[in-house]
Short mmCIF file of N, CA, C and O in Angstrom, two decimals:
data_model
loop_
_atom_site.label_atom_id
_atom_site.label_comp_id
_atom_site.label_asym_id
_atom_site.label_seq_id
_atom_site.Cartn_x
_atom_site.Cartn_y
_atom_site.Cartn_z
N UNK A 1 0.85 -1.17 0.00
CA UNK A 1 0.00 0.00 0.00
C UNK A 1 0.89 1.23 0.00
O UNK A 1 1.78 1.38 0.81
N UNK A 2 0.67 2.11 -0.92
CA UNK A 2 1.47 3.32 -1.05
C UNK A 2 1.03 4.36 -0.03
O UNK A 2 -0.12 4.42 0.36
N UNK A 3 1.99 5.18 0.38
CA UNK A 3 1.67 6.25 1.32
C UNK A 3 0.78 7.27 0.64
O UNK A 3 0.98 7.62 -0.50
N UNK A 4 -0.23 7.74 1.35
CA UNK A 4 -1.16 8.71 0.79
C UNK A 4 -0.92 10.11 1.30
O UNK A 4 -1.64 11.02 0.96
N UNK A 5 0.11 10.29 2.11
CA UNK A 5 0.37 11.60 2.68
C UNK A 5 1.59 12.22 2.03
O UNK A 5 2.41 11.53 1.43
N UNK A 6 1.75 13.54 2.16
CA UNK A 6 2.92 14.20 1.62
C UNK A 6 4.19 13.61 2.21
O UNK A 6 4.19 13.06 3.30
N UNK A 7 5.29 13.74 1.49
CA UNK A 7 6.52 13.08 1.89
C UNK A 7 7.42 13.89 2.81
O UNK A 7 8.48 13.43 3.15
N UNK A 8 7.03 15.06 3.19
CA UNK A 8 7.88 15.89 4.05
C UNK A 8 7.80 15.43 5.50
O UNK A 8 6.74 15.35 6.07
N UNK A 9 8.96 15.10 6.06
CA UNK A 9 9.02 14.70 7.46
C UNK A 9 8.93 15.94 8.33
O UNK A 9 9.33 17.02 7.94
N UNK A 10 8.39 15.76 9.52
CA UNK A 10 8.32 16.84 10.50
C UNK A 10 9.35 16.54 11.57
O UNK A 10 9.26 15.54 12.26
N UNK A 11 10.37 17.37 11.68
CA UNK A 11 11.40 17.21 12.69
C UNK A 11 11.29 18.38 13.64
O UNK A 11 11.29 19.53 13.22
N UNK A 12 11.17 18.08 14.94
CA UNK A 12 10.97 19.11 15.94
C UNK A 12 12.23 19.32 16.77
O UNK A 12 12.78 18.36 17.30
N UNK A 13 12.68 20.55 16.92
CA UNK A 13 13.82 20.82 17.80
C UNK A 13 13.41 20.65 19.26
O UNK A 13 12.23 20.80 19.58
N UNK A 14 14.36 20.33 20.11
CA UNK A 14 14.06 20.20 21.54
C UNK A 14 14.63 21.38 22.29
O UNK A 14 15.53 22.06 21.82
N UNK A 15 14.11 21.60 23.49
CA UNK A 15 14.62 22.65 24.35
C UNK A 15 14.93 22.07 25.71
O UNK A 15 14.41 21.02 26.08
N UNK A 16 15.74 22.75 26.49
CA UNK A 16 16.09 22.26 27.82
C UNK A 16 14.95 22.40 28.81
O UNK A 16 15.00 21.85 29.90
N UNK A 17 13.88 23.13 28.47
CA UNK A 17 12.77 23.36 29.38
C UNK A 17 11.68 22.28 29.28
O UNK A 17 10.63 22.42 29.86
N UNK A 18 11.95 21.20 28.56
CA UNK A 18 10.94 20.15 28.40
C UNK A 18 10.85 19.30 29.67
O UNK A 18 11.79 19.23 30.45
N UNK A 19 9.71 18.60 29.86
CA UNK A 19 9.53 17.76 31.04
C UNK A 19 10.54 16.61 31.08
O UNK A 19 11.16 16.29 30.08
N UNK A 20 10.67 15.96 32.24
CA UNK A 20 11.67 14.92 32.43
C UNK A 20 11.52 13.74 31.48
O UNK A 20 12.49 13.12 31.10
N UNK A 21 10.30 13.39 31.09
CA UNK A 21 10.12 12.29 30.14
C UNK A 21 10.70 12.62 28.77
O UNK A 21 10.88 11.75 27.95
N UNK A 22 10.98 13.88 28.54
CA UNK A 22 11.51 14.30 27.25
C UNK A 22 12.92 13.77 27.00
O UNK A 22 13.44 13.90 25.91
N UNK A 23 13.54 13.18 28.03
CA UNK A 23 14.86 12.59 27.83
C UNK A 23 14.78 11.47 26.81
O UNK A 23 15.77 11.13 26.17
N UNK A 24 13.60 10.90 26.62
CA UNK A 24 13.39 9.86 25.62
C UNK A 24 12.82 10.52 24.37
O UNK A 24 11.72 11.03 24.37
N UNK A 25 13.62 10.53 23.30
CA UNK A 25 13.20 11.14 22.04
C UNK A 25 12.62 10.07 21.14
O UNK A 25 13.21 9.02 20.96
N UNK A 26 11.45 10.36 20.55
CA UNK A 26 10.71 9.38 19.76
C UNK A 26 10.48 9.90 18.34
O UNK A 26 10.23 11.09 18.15
N UNK A 27 10.58 9.00 17.37
CA UNK A 27 10.15 9.30 16.01
C UNK A 27 8.93 8.43 15.73
O UNK A 27 8.89 7.26 16.12
N UNK A 28 7.92 9.01 15.12
CA UNK A 28 6.70 8.28 14.76
C UNK A 28 6.71 8.09 13.25
O UNK A 28 6.80 9.05 12.50
N UNK A 29 6.62 6.80 12.84
CA UNK A 29 6.66 6.46 11.42
C UNK A 29 5.36 5.75 11.05
O UNK A 29 5.06 4.69 11.59
N UNK A 30 4.60 6.36 10.15
CA UNK A 30 3.34 5.78 9.68
C UNK A 30 3.05 6.30 8.28
O UNK A 30 3.39 7.43 7.95
N UNK A 31 2.41 5.47 7.48
CA UNK A 31 2.13 5.84 6.10
C UNK A 31 1.11 6.98 6.00
O UNK A 31 1.18 7.79 5.08
N UNK A 32 0.21 7.05 6.94
CA UNK A 32 -0.86 8.04 6.88
C UNK A 32 -0.62 9.16 7.88
O UNK A 32 -0.37 8.92 9.06
N UNK A 33 -0.71 10.40 7.40
CA UNK A 33 -0.47 11.57 8.24
C UNK A 33 -1.38 11.58 9.46
O UNK A 33 -0.96 11.92 10.57
N UNK A 34 -2.64 11.20 9.30
CA UNK A 34 -3.60 11.21 10.41
C UNK A 34 -3.13 10.30 11.54
O UNK A 34 -3.22 10.66 12.72
N UNK A 35 -2.61 9.14 11.20
CA UNK A 35 -2.11 8.20 12.21
C UNK A 35 -0.87 8.78 12.89
O UNK A 35 -0.75 8.73 14.12
N UNK A 36 0.04 9.34 12.10
CA UNK A 36 1.24 9.97 12.68
C UNK A 36 0.86 11.05 13.68
O UNK A 36 1.39 11.11 14.79
N UNK A 37 -0.07 11.92 13.29
CA UNK A 37 -0.47 13.02 14.16
C UNK A 37 -1.15 12.52 15.43
O UNK A 37 -0.89 13.04 16.52
N UNK A 38 -2.01 11.51 15.31
CA UNK A 38 -2.70 10.97 16.49
C UNK A 38 -1.70 10.33 17.46
O UNK A 38 -1.78 10.54 18.68
N UNK A 39 -0.76 9.55 16.93
CA UNK A 39 0.25 8.92 17.79
C UNK A 39 1.13 9.98 18.45
O UNK A 39 1.42 9.90 19.64
N UNK A 40 1.53 10.97 17.68
CA UNK A 40 2.38 12.04 18.23
C UNK A 40 1.67 12.80 19.34
O UNK A 40 2.25 13.10 20.38
N UNK A 41 0.40 13.11 19.10
CA UNK A 41 -0.39 13.83 20.11
C UNK A 41 -0.52 13.00 21.39
O UNK A 41 -0.34 13.53 22.50
N UNK A 42 -0.79 11.70 21.25
CA UNK A 42 -0.93 10.83 22.43
C UNK A 42 0.37 10.76 23.22
O UNK A 42 0.36 10.81 24.45
N UNK A 43 1.49 10.66 22.53
CA UNK A 43 2.79 10.62 23.21
C UNK A 43 3.09 11.96 23.89
O UNK A 43 3.52 11.99 25.04
N UNK A 44 2.84 13.06 23.18
CA UNK A 44 3.09 14.38 23.74
C UNK A 44 2.24 14.64 24.98
O UNK A 44 2.70 15.26 25.94
N UNK A 45 1.01 14.16 24.98
CA UNK A 45 0.13 14.33 26.14
C UNK A 45 0.68 13.62 27.37
O UNK A 45 0.34 13.98 28.50
N UNK A 46 1.53 12.62 27.15
CA UNK A 46 2.16 11.91 28.27
C UNK A 46 3.53 12.51 28.61
O UNK A 46 4.27 11.95 29.41
N UNK A 47 3.86 13.63 27.97
CA UNK A 47 5.12 14.30 28.27
C UNK A 47 6.31 13.72 27.54
O UNK A 47 7.46 14.00 27.91
N UNK A 48 6.09 12.94 26.51
CA UNK A 48 7.17 12.32 25.76
C UNK A 48 7.49 13.19 24.55
O UNK A 48 6.60 13.63 23.83
N UNK A 49 8.77 13.44 24.33
CA UNK A 49 9.19 14.28 23.22
C UNK A 49 9.11 13.51 21.91
O UNK A 49 9.77 12.49 21.74
N UNK A 50 8.30 14.01 21.00
CA UNK A 50 8.25 13.45 19.65
C UNK A 50 9.19 14.30 18.81
O UNK A 50 8.90 15.45 18.49
N UNK A 51 10.34 13.73 18.49
CA UNK A 51 11.38 14.46 17.79
C UNK A 51 11.08 14.60 16.30
O UNK A 51 11.54 15.55 15.67
N UNK A 52 10.32 13.63 15.75
CA UNK A 52 10.01 13.69 14.32
C UNK A 52 8.82 12.81 14.01
O UNK A 52 8.52 11.86 14.74
N UNK A 53 8.15 13.15 12.90
CA UNK A 53 7.09 12.32 12.32
C UNK A 53 7.48 12.10 10.88
O UNK A 53 8.00 13.02 10.23
N UNK A 54 7.23 10.89 10.36
CA UNK A 54 7.64 10.62 8.99
C UNK A 54 6.83 9.50 8.38
O UNK A 54 6.34 8.61 9.07
N UNK A 55 6.74 9.52 7.05
CA UNK A 55 6.24 8.37 6.30
C UNK A 55 7.36 7.33 6.29
O UNK A 55 8.52 7.67 6.54
N UNK A 56 7.04 6.07 6.00
CA UNK A 56 8.07 5.03 5.97
C UNK A 56 9.08 5.23 4.83
O UNK A 56 8.84 5.99 3.90
N UNK A 57 10.19 4.51 4.92
CA UNK A 57 11.17 4.50 3.85
C UNK A 57 12.31 5.47 4.06
O UNK A 57 12.70 5.78 5.19
N UNK A 58 12.83 5.98 2.94
CA UNK A 58 13.99 6.86 2.97
C UNK A 58 13.72 8.11 3.82
O UNK A 58 14.59 8.57 4.56
N UNK A 59 12.52 8.65 3.71
CA UNK A 59 12.15 9.83 4.48
C UNK A 59 12.32 9.58 5.98
O UNK A 59 12.81 10.43 6.72
N UNK A 60 11.91 8.40 6.44
CA UNK A 60 12.04 8.06 7.87
C UNK A 60 13.51 7.97 8.28
O UNK A 60 13.88 8.42 9.37
N UNK A 61 14.33 7.41 7.40
CA UNK A 61 15.76 7.31 7.71
C UNK A 61 16.38 8.70 7.84
O UNK A 61 17.11 8.97 8.80
N UNK A 62 16.07 9.59 6.92
CA UNK A 62 16.60 10.95 6.98
C UNK A 62 16.13 11.64 8.27
O UNK A 62 16.93 12.28 8.97
N UNK A 63 14.86 11.49 8.61
CA UNK A 63 14.33 12.10 9.84
C UNK A 63 15.02 11.52 11.07
O UNK A 63 15.34 12.25 12.01
N UNK A 64 15.27 10.21 11.07
CA UNK A 64 15.93 9.58 12.22
C UNK A 64 17.39 10.02 12.33
O UNK A 64 17.88 10.26 13.44
N UNK A 65 18.07 10.13 11.21
CA UNK A 65 19.46 10.58 11.25
C UNK A 65 19.55 12.03 11.71
O UNK A 65 20.52 12.43 12.35
N UNK A 66 18.54 12.82 11.41
CA UNK A 66 18.50 14.23 11.80
C UNK A 66 18.13 14.41 13.26
O UNK A 66 18.73 15.20 13.98
N UNK A 67 17.13 13.65 13.72
CA UNK A 67 16.61 13.84 15.08
C UNK A 67 17.24 12.91 16.12
O UNK A 67 17.08 13.15 17.31
N UNK A 68 17.92 11.87 15.71
CA UNK A 68 18.59 10.90 16.58
C UNK A 68 17.68 10.43 17.73
O UNK A 68 17.95 10.70 18.90
N UNK A 69 16.59 9.73 17.41
CA UNK A 69 15.65 9.31 18.45
C UNK A 69 16.15 8.08 19.22
O UNK A 69 16.95 7.30 18.71
N UNK A 70 15.66 7.94 20.44
CA UNK A 70 15.92 6.74 21.22
C UNK A 70 14.98 5.62 20.81
O UNK A 70 15.33 4.45 20.84
N UNK A 71 13.74 6.00 20.44
CA UNK A 71 12.68 5.04 20.12
C UNK A 71 12.01 5.44 18.80
O UNK A 71 11.77 6.62 18.57
N UNK A 72 11.71 4.43 17.99
CA UNK A 72 10.91 4.64 16.78
C UNK A 72 9.63 3.85 16.92
O UNK A 72 9.65 2.64 17.15
N UNK A 73 8.50 4.54 16.84
CA UNK A 73 7.19 3.88 16.84
C UNK A 73 6.82 3.74 15.37
O UNK A 73 6.61 4.73 14.68
N UNK A 74 6.79 2.48 14.88
CA UNK A 74 6.59 2.21 13.46
C UNK A 74 5.27 1.48 13.27
O UNK A 74 5.06 0.40 13.80
N UNK A 75 4.38 2.10 12.49
CA UNK A 75 3.07 1.51 12.20
C UNK A 75 3.22 0.49 11.07
O UNK A 75 3.55 0.85 9.95
N UNK A 76 3.01 -0.78 11.39
CA UNK A 76 3.04 -1.84 10.38
C UNK A 76 1.64 -2.22 9.93
O UNK A 76 1.47 -2.98 8.99
N UNK A 77 0.62 -1.67 10.59
CA UNK A 77 -0.76 -2.05 10.29
C UNK A 77 -1.22 -1.54 8.93
O UNK A 77 -1.92 -2.23 8.22
N UNK A 78 -0.82 -0.32 8.56
CA UNK A 78 -1.29 0.24 7.30
C UNK A 78 -0.31 0.07 6.15
O UNK A 78 -0.70 0.17 5.00
N UNK A 79 0.96 -0.20 6.45
CA UNK A 79 1.96 -0.38 5.40
C UNK A 79 3.09 -1.25 5.94
O UNK A 79 4.17 -0.77 6.24
N UNK A 80 2.83 -2.55 6.03
CA UNK A 80 3.80 -3.47 6.62
C UNK A 80 5.11 -3.48 5.84
O UNK A 80 6.19 -3.46 6.42
N UNK A 81 5.03 -3.50 4.52
CA UNK A 81 6.25 -3.56 3.70
C UNK A 81 7.11 -2.32 3.92
O UNK A 81 8.30 -2.43 4.15
N UNK A 82 6.49 -1.14 3.88
CA UNK A 82 7.24 0.09 4.09
C UNK A 82 7.79 0.19 5.50
O UNK A 82 8.91 0.65 5.71
N UNK A 83 7.02 -0.25 6.47
CA UNK A 83 7.47 -0.22 7.87
C UNK A 83 8.64 -1.15 8.11
O UNK A 83 9.61 -0.77 8.78
N UNK A 84 8.57 -2.34 7.55
CA UNK A 84 9.68 -3.29 7.71
C UNK A 84 10.93 -2.79 7.00
O UNK A 84 12.05 -2.92 7.51
N UNK A 85 10.75 -2.21 5.83
CA UNK A 85 11.90 -1.65 5.10
C UNK A 85 12.53 -0.51 5.90
O UNK A 85 13.75 -0.37 5.94
N UNK A 86 11.70 0.28 6.55
CA UNK A 86 12.22 1.36 7.40
C UNK A 86 13.07 0.78 8.52
O UNK A 86 14.17 1.28 8.78
N UNK A 87 12.60 -0.27 9.16
CA UNK A 87 13.38 -0.92 10.23
C UNK A 87 14.71 -1.44 9.70
O UNK A 87 15.74 -1.28 10.35
N UNK A 88 14.70 -2.03 8.52
CA UNK A 88 15.94 -2.51 7.89
C UNK A 88 16.91 -1.35 7.64
O UNK A 88 18.11 -1.47 7.86
N UNK A 89 16.38 -0.25 7.14
CA UNK A 89 17.22 0.91 6.85
C UNK A 89 17.84 1.47 8.13
O UNK A 89 19.01 1.87 8.14
N UNK A 90 17.07 1.52 9.21
CA UNK A 90 17.60 1.98 10.49
C UNK A 90 18.78 1.09 10.92
O UNK A 90 19.82 1.58 11.33
N UNK A 91 18.59 -0.22 10.82
CA UNK A 91 19.62 -1.18 11.21
C UNK A 91 20.87 -1.03 10.33
O UNK A 91 21.98 -0.96 10.83
N UNK A 92 20.65 -0.96 9.02
CA UNK A 92 21.77 -0.86 8.08
C UNK A 92 22.56 0.43 8.29
O UNK A 92 23.78 0.46 8.12
N UNK A 93 21.87 1.51 8.68
CA UNK A 93 22.53 2.79 8.92
C UNK A 93 23.26 2.82 10.27
O UNK A 93 23.95 3.78 10.58
N UNK A 94 23.08 1.78 11.08
CA UNK A 94 23.75 1.71 12.37
C UNK A 94 23.05 2.48 13.48
O UNK A 94 23.64 2.71 14.53
N UNK A 95 21.80 2.85 13.25
CA UNK A 95 21.05 3.54 14.30
C UNK A 95 20.79 2.58 15.46
O UNK A 95 20.40 1.44 15.25
N UNK A 96 20.97 3.05 16.66
CA UNK A 96 20.74 2.23 17.85
C UNK A 96 19.38 2.57 18.46
O UNK A 96 19.21 2.58 19.67
N UNK A 97 18.43 2.82 17.59
CA UNK A 97 17.08 3.20 17.99
C UNK A 97 16.27 1.94 18.32
O UNK A 97 16.25 0.99 17.54
N UNK A 98 15.61 1.95 19.47
CA UNK A 98 14.70 0.86 19.82
C UNK A 98 13.44 1.02 18.98
O UNK A 98 12.89 2.11 18.89
N UNK A 99 12.98 -0.08 18.39
CA UNK A 99 11.80 -0.02 17.53
C UNK A 99 10.60 -0.65 18.22
O UNK A 99 10.68 -1.77 18.71
N UNK A 100 9.52 0.10 18.27
CA UNK A 100 8.24 -0.40 18.76
C UNK A 100 7.34 -0.51 17.54
O UNK A 100 7.03 0.50 16.90
N UNK A 101 6.96 -1.74 17.19
CA UNK A 101 6.14 -1.96 15.99
C UNK A 101 4.67 -2.06 16.38
O UNK A 101 4.31 -2.82 17.28
N UNK A 102 3.84 -1.31 15.68
CA UNK A 102 2.40 -1.39 15.86
C UNK A 102 1.87 -2.32 14.78
O UNK A 102 2.06 -2.08 13.59
N UNK A 103 1.24 -3.40 15.20
CA UNK A 103 0.75 -4.40 14.26
C UNK A 103 -0.76 -4.56 14.39
O UNK A 103 -1.33 -4.30 15.45
N UNK A 104 -1.41 -5.01 13.31
CA UNK A 104 -2.86 -5.20 13.42
C UNK A 104 -3.17 -6.39 14.32
O UNK A 104 -2.40 -7.33 14.42
N UNK A 105 -4.30 -6.31 14.98
CA UNK A 105 -4.75 -7.40 15.84
C UNK A 105 -5.33 -8.49 14.96
O UNK A 105 -6.15 -8.22 14.10
N UNK A 106 -4.92 -9.72 15.21
CA UNK A 106 -5.43 -10.86 14.46
C UNK A 106 -6.13 -11.79 15.45
O UNK A 106 -5.57 -12.18 16.45
N UNK A 107 -7.37 -12.14 15.15
CA UNK A 107 -8.09 -13.06 16.01
C UNK A 107 -9.00 -12.34 17.00
O UNK A 107 -9.03 -11.12 17.07
N UNK A 108 -9.72 -13.11 17.79
CA UNK A 108 -10.66 -12.52 18.75
C UNK A 108 -9.94 -11.85 19.92
O UNK A 108 -8.80 -12.16 20.22
N UNK A 109 -10.64 -10.93 20.52
CA UNK A 109 -10.11 -10.23 21.70
C UNK A 109 -9.94 -11.20 22.85
O UNK A 109 -10.82 -12.04 23.08
N UNK A 110 -8.86 -11.10 23.55
CA UNK A 110 -8.59 -11.99 24.69
C UNK A 110 -8.95 -11.31 26.00
O UNK A 110 -9.33 -10.14 26.03
N UNK A 111 -8.79 -12.04 27.10
CA UNK A 111 -9.08 -11.46 28.43
C UNK A 111 -8.14 -10.36 28.82
O UNK A 111 -7.10 -10.21 28.41
#
């Protein structure tokens, strides 16, 4: 599935006045802008610094190299191929970013 959003990554500068949770810098990678914005907003509401938002692929790698995040939240539900390729690119570039993959739920809801 091709990305339907513009290809410009959003990279946010940080300041020393941010809350203590801001020590953890996060990049949000998702094919759809709406998903990126919702995830970023949810993280920011918890005091977590979202250093960048990006579509999968080369754009995500450039954003990660620019923002140097500790964690990458990668949406595999809407674009598994692009999300997995992004993870490969991070690894190949030598980024030591922890990846949190969002995957679709398969099967019935459990307890």
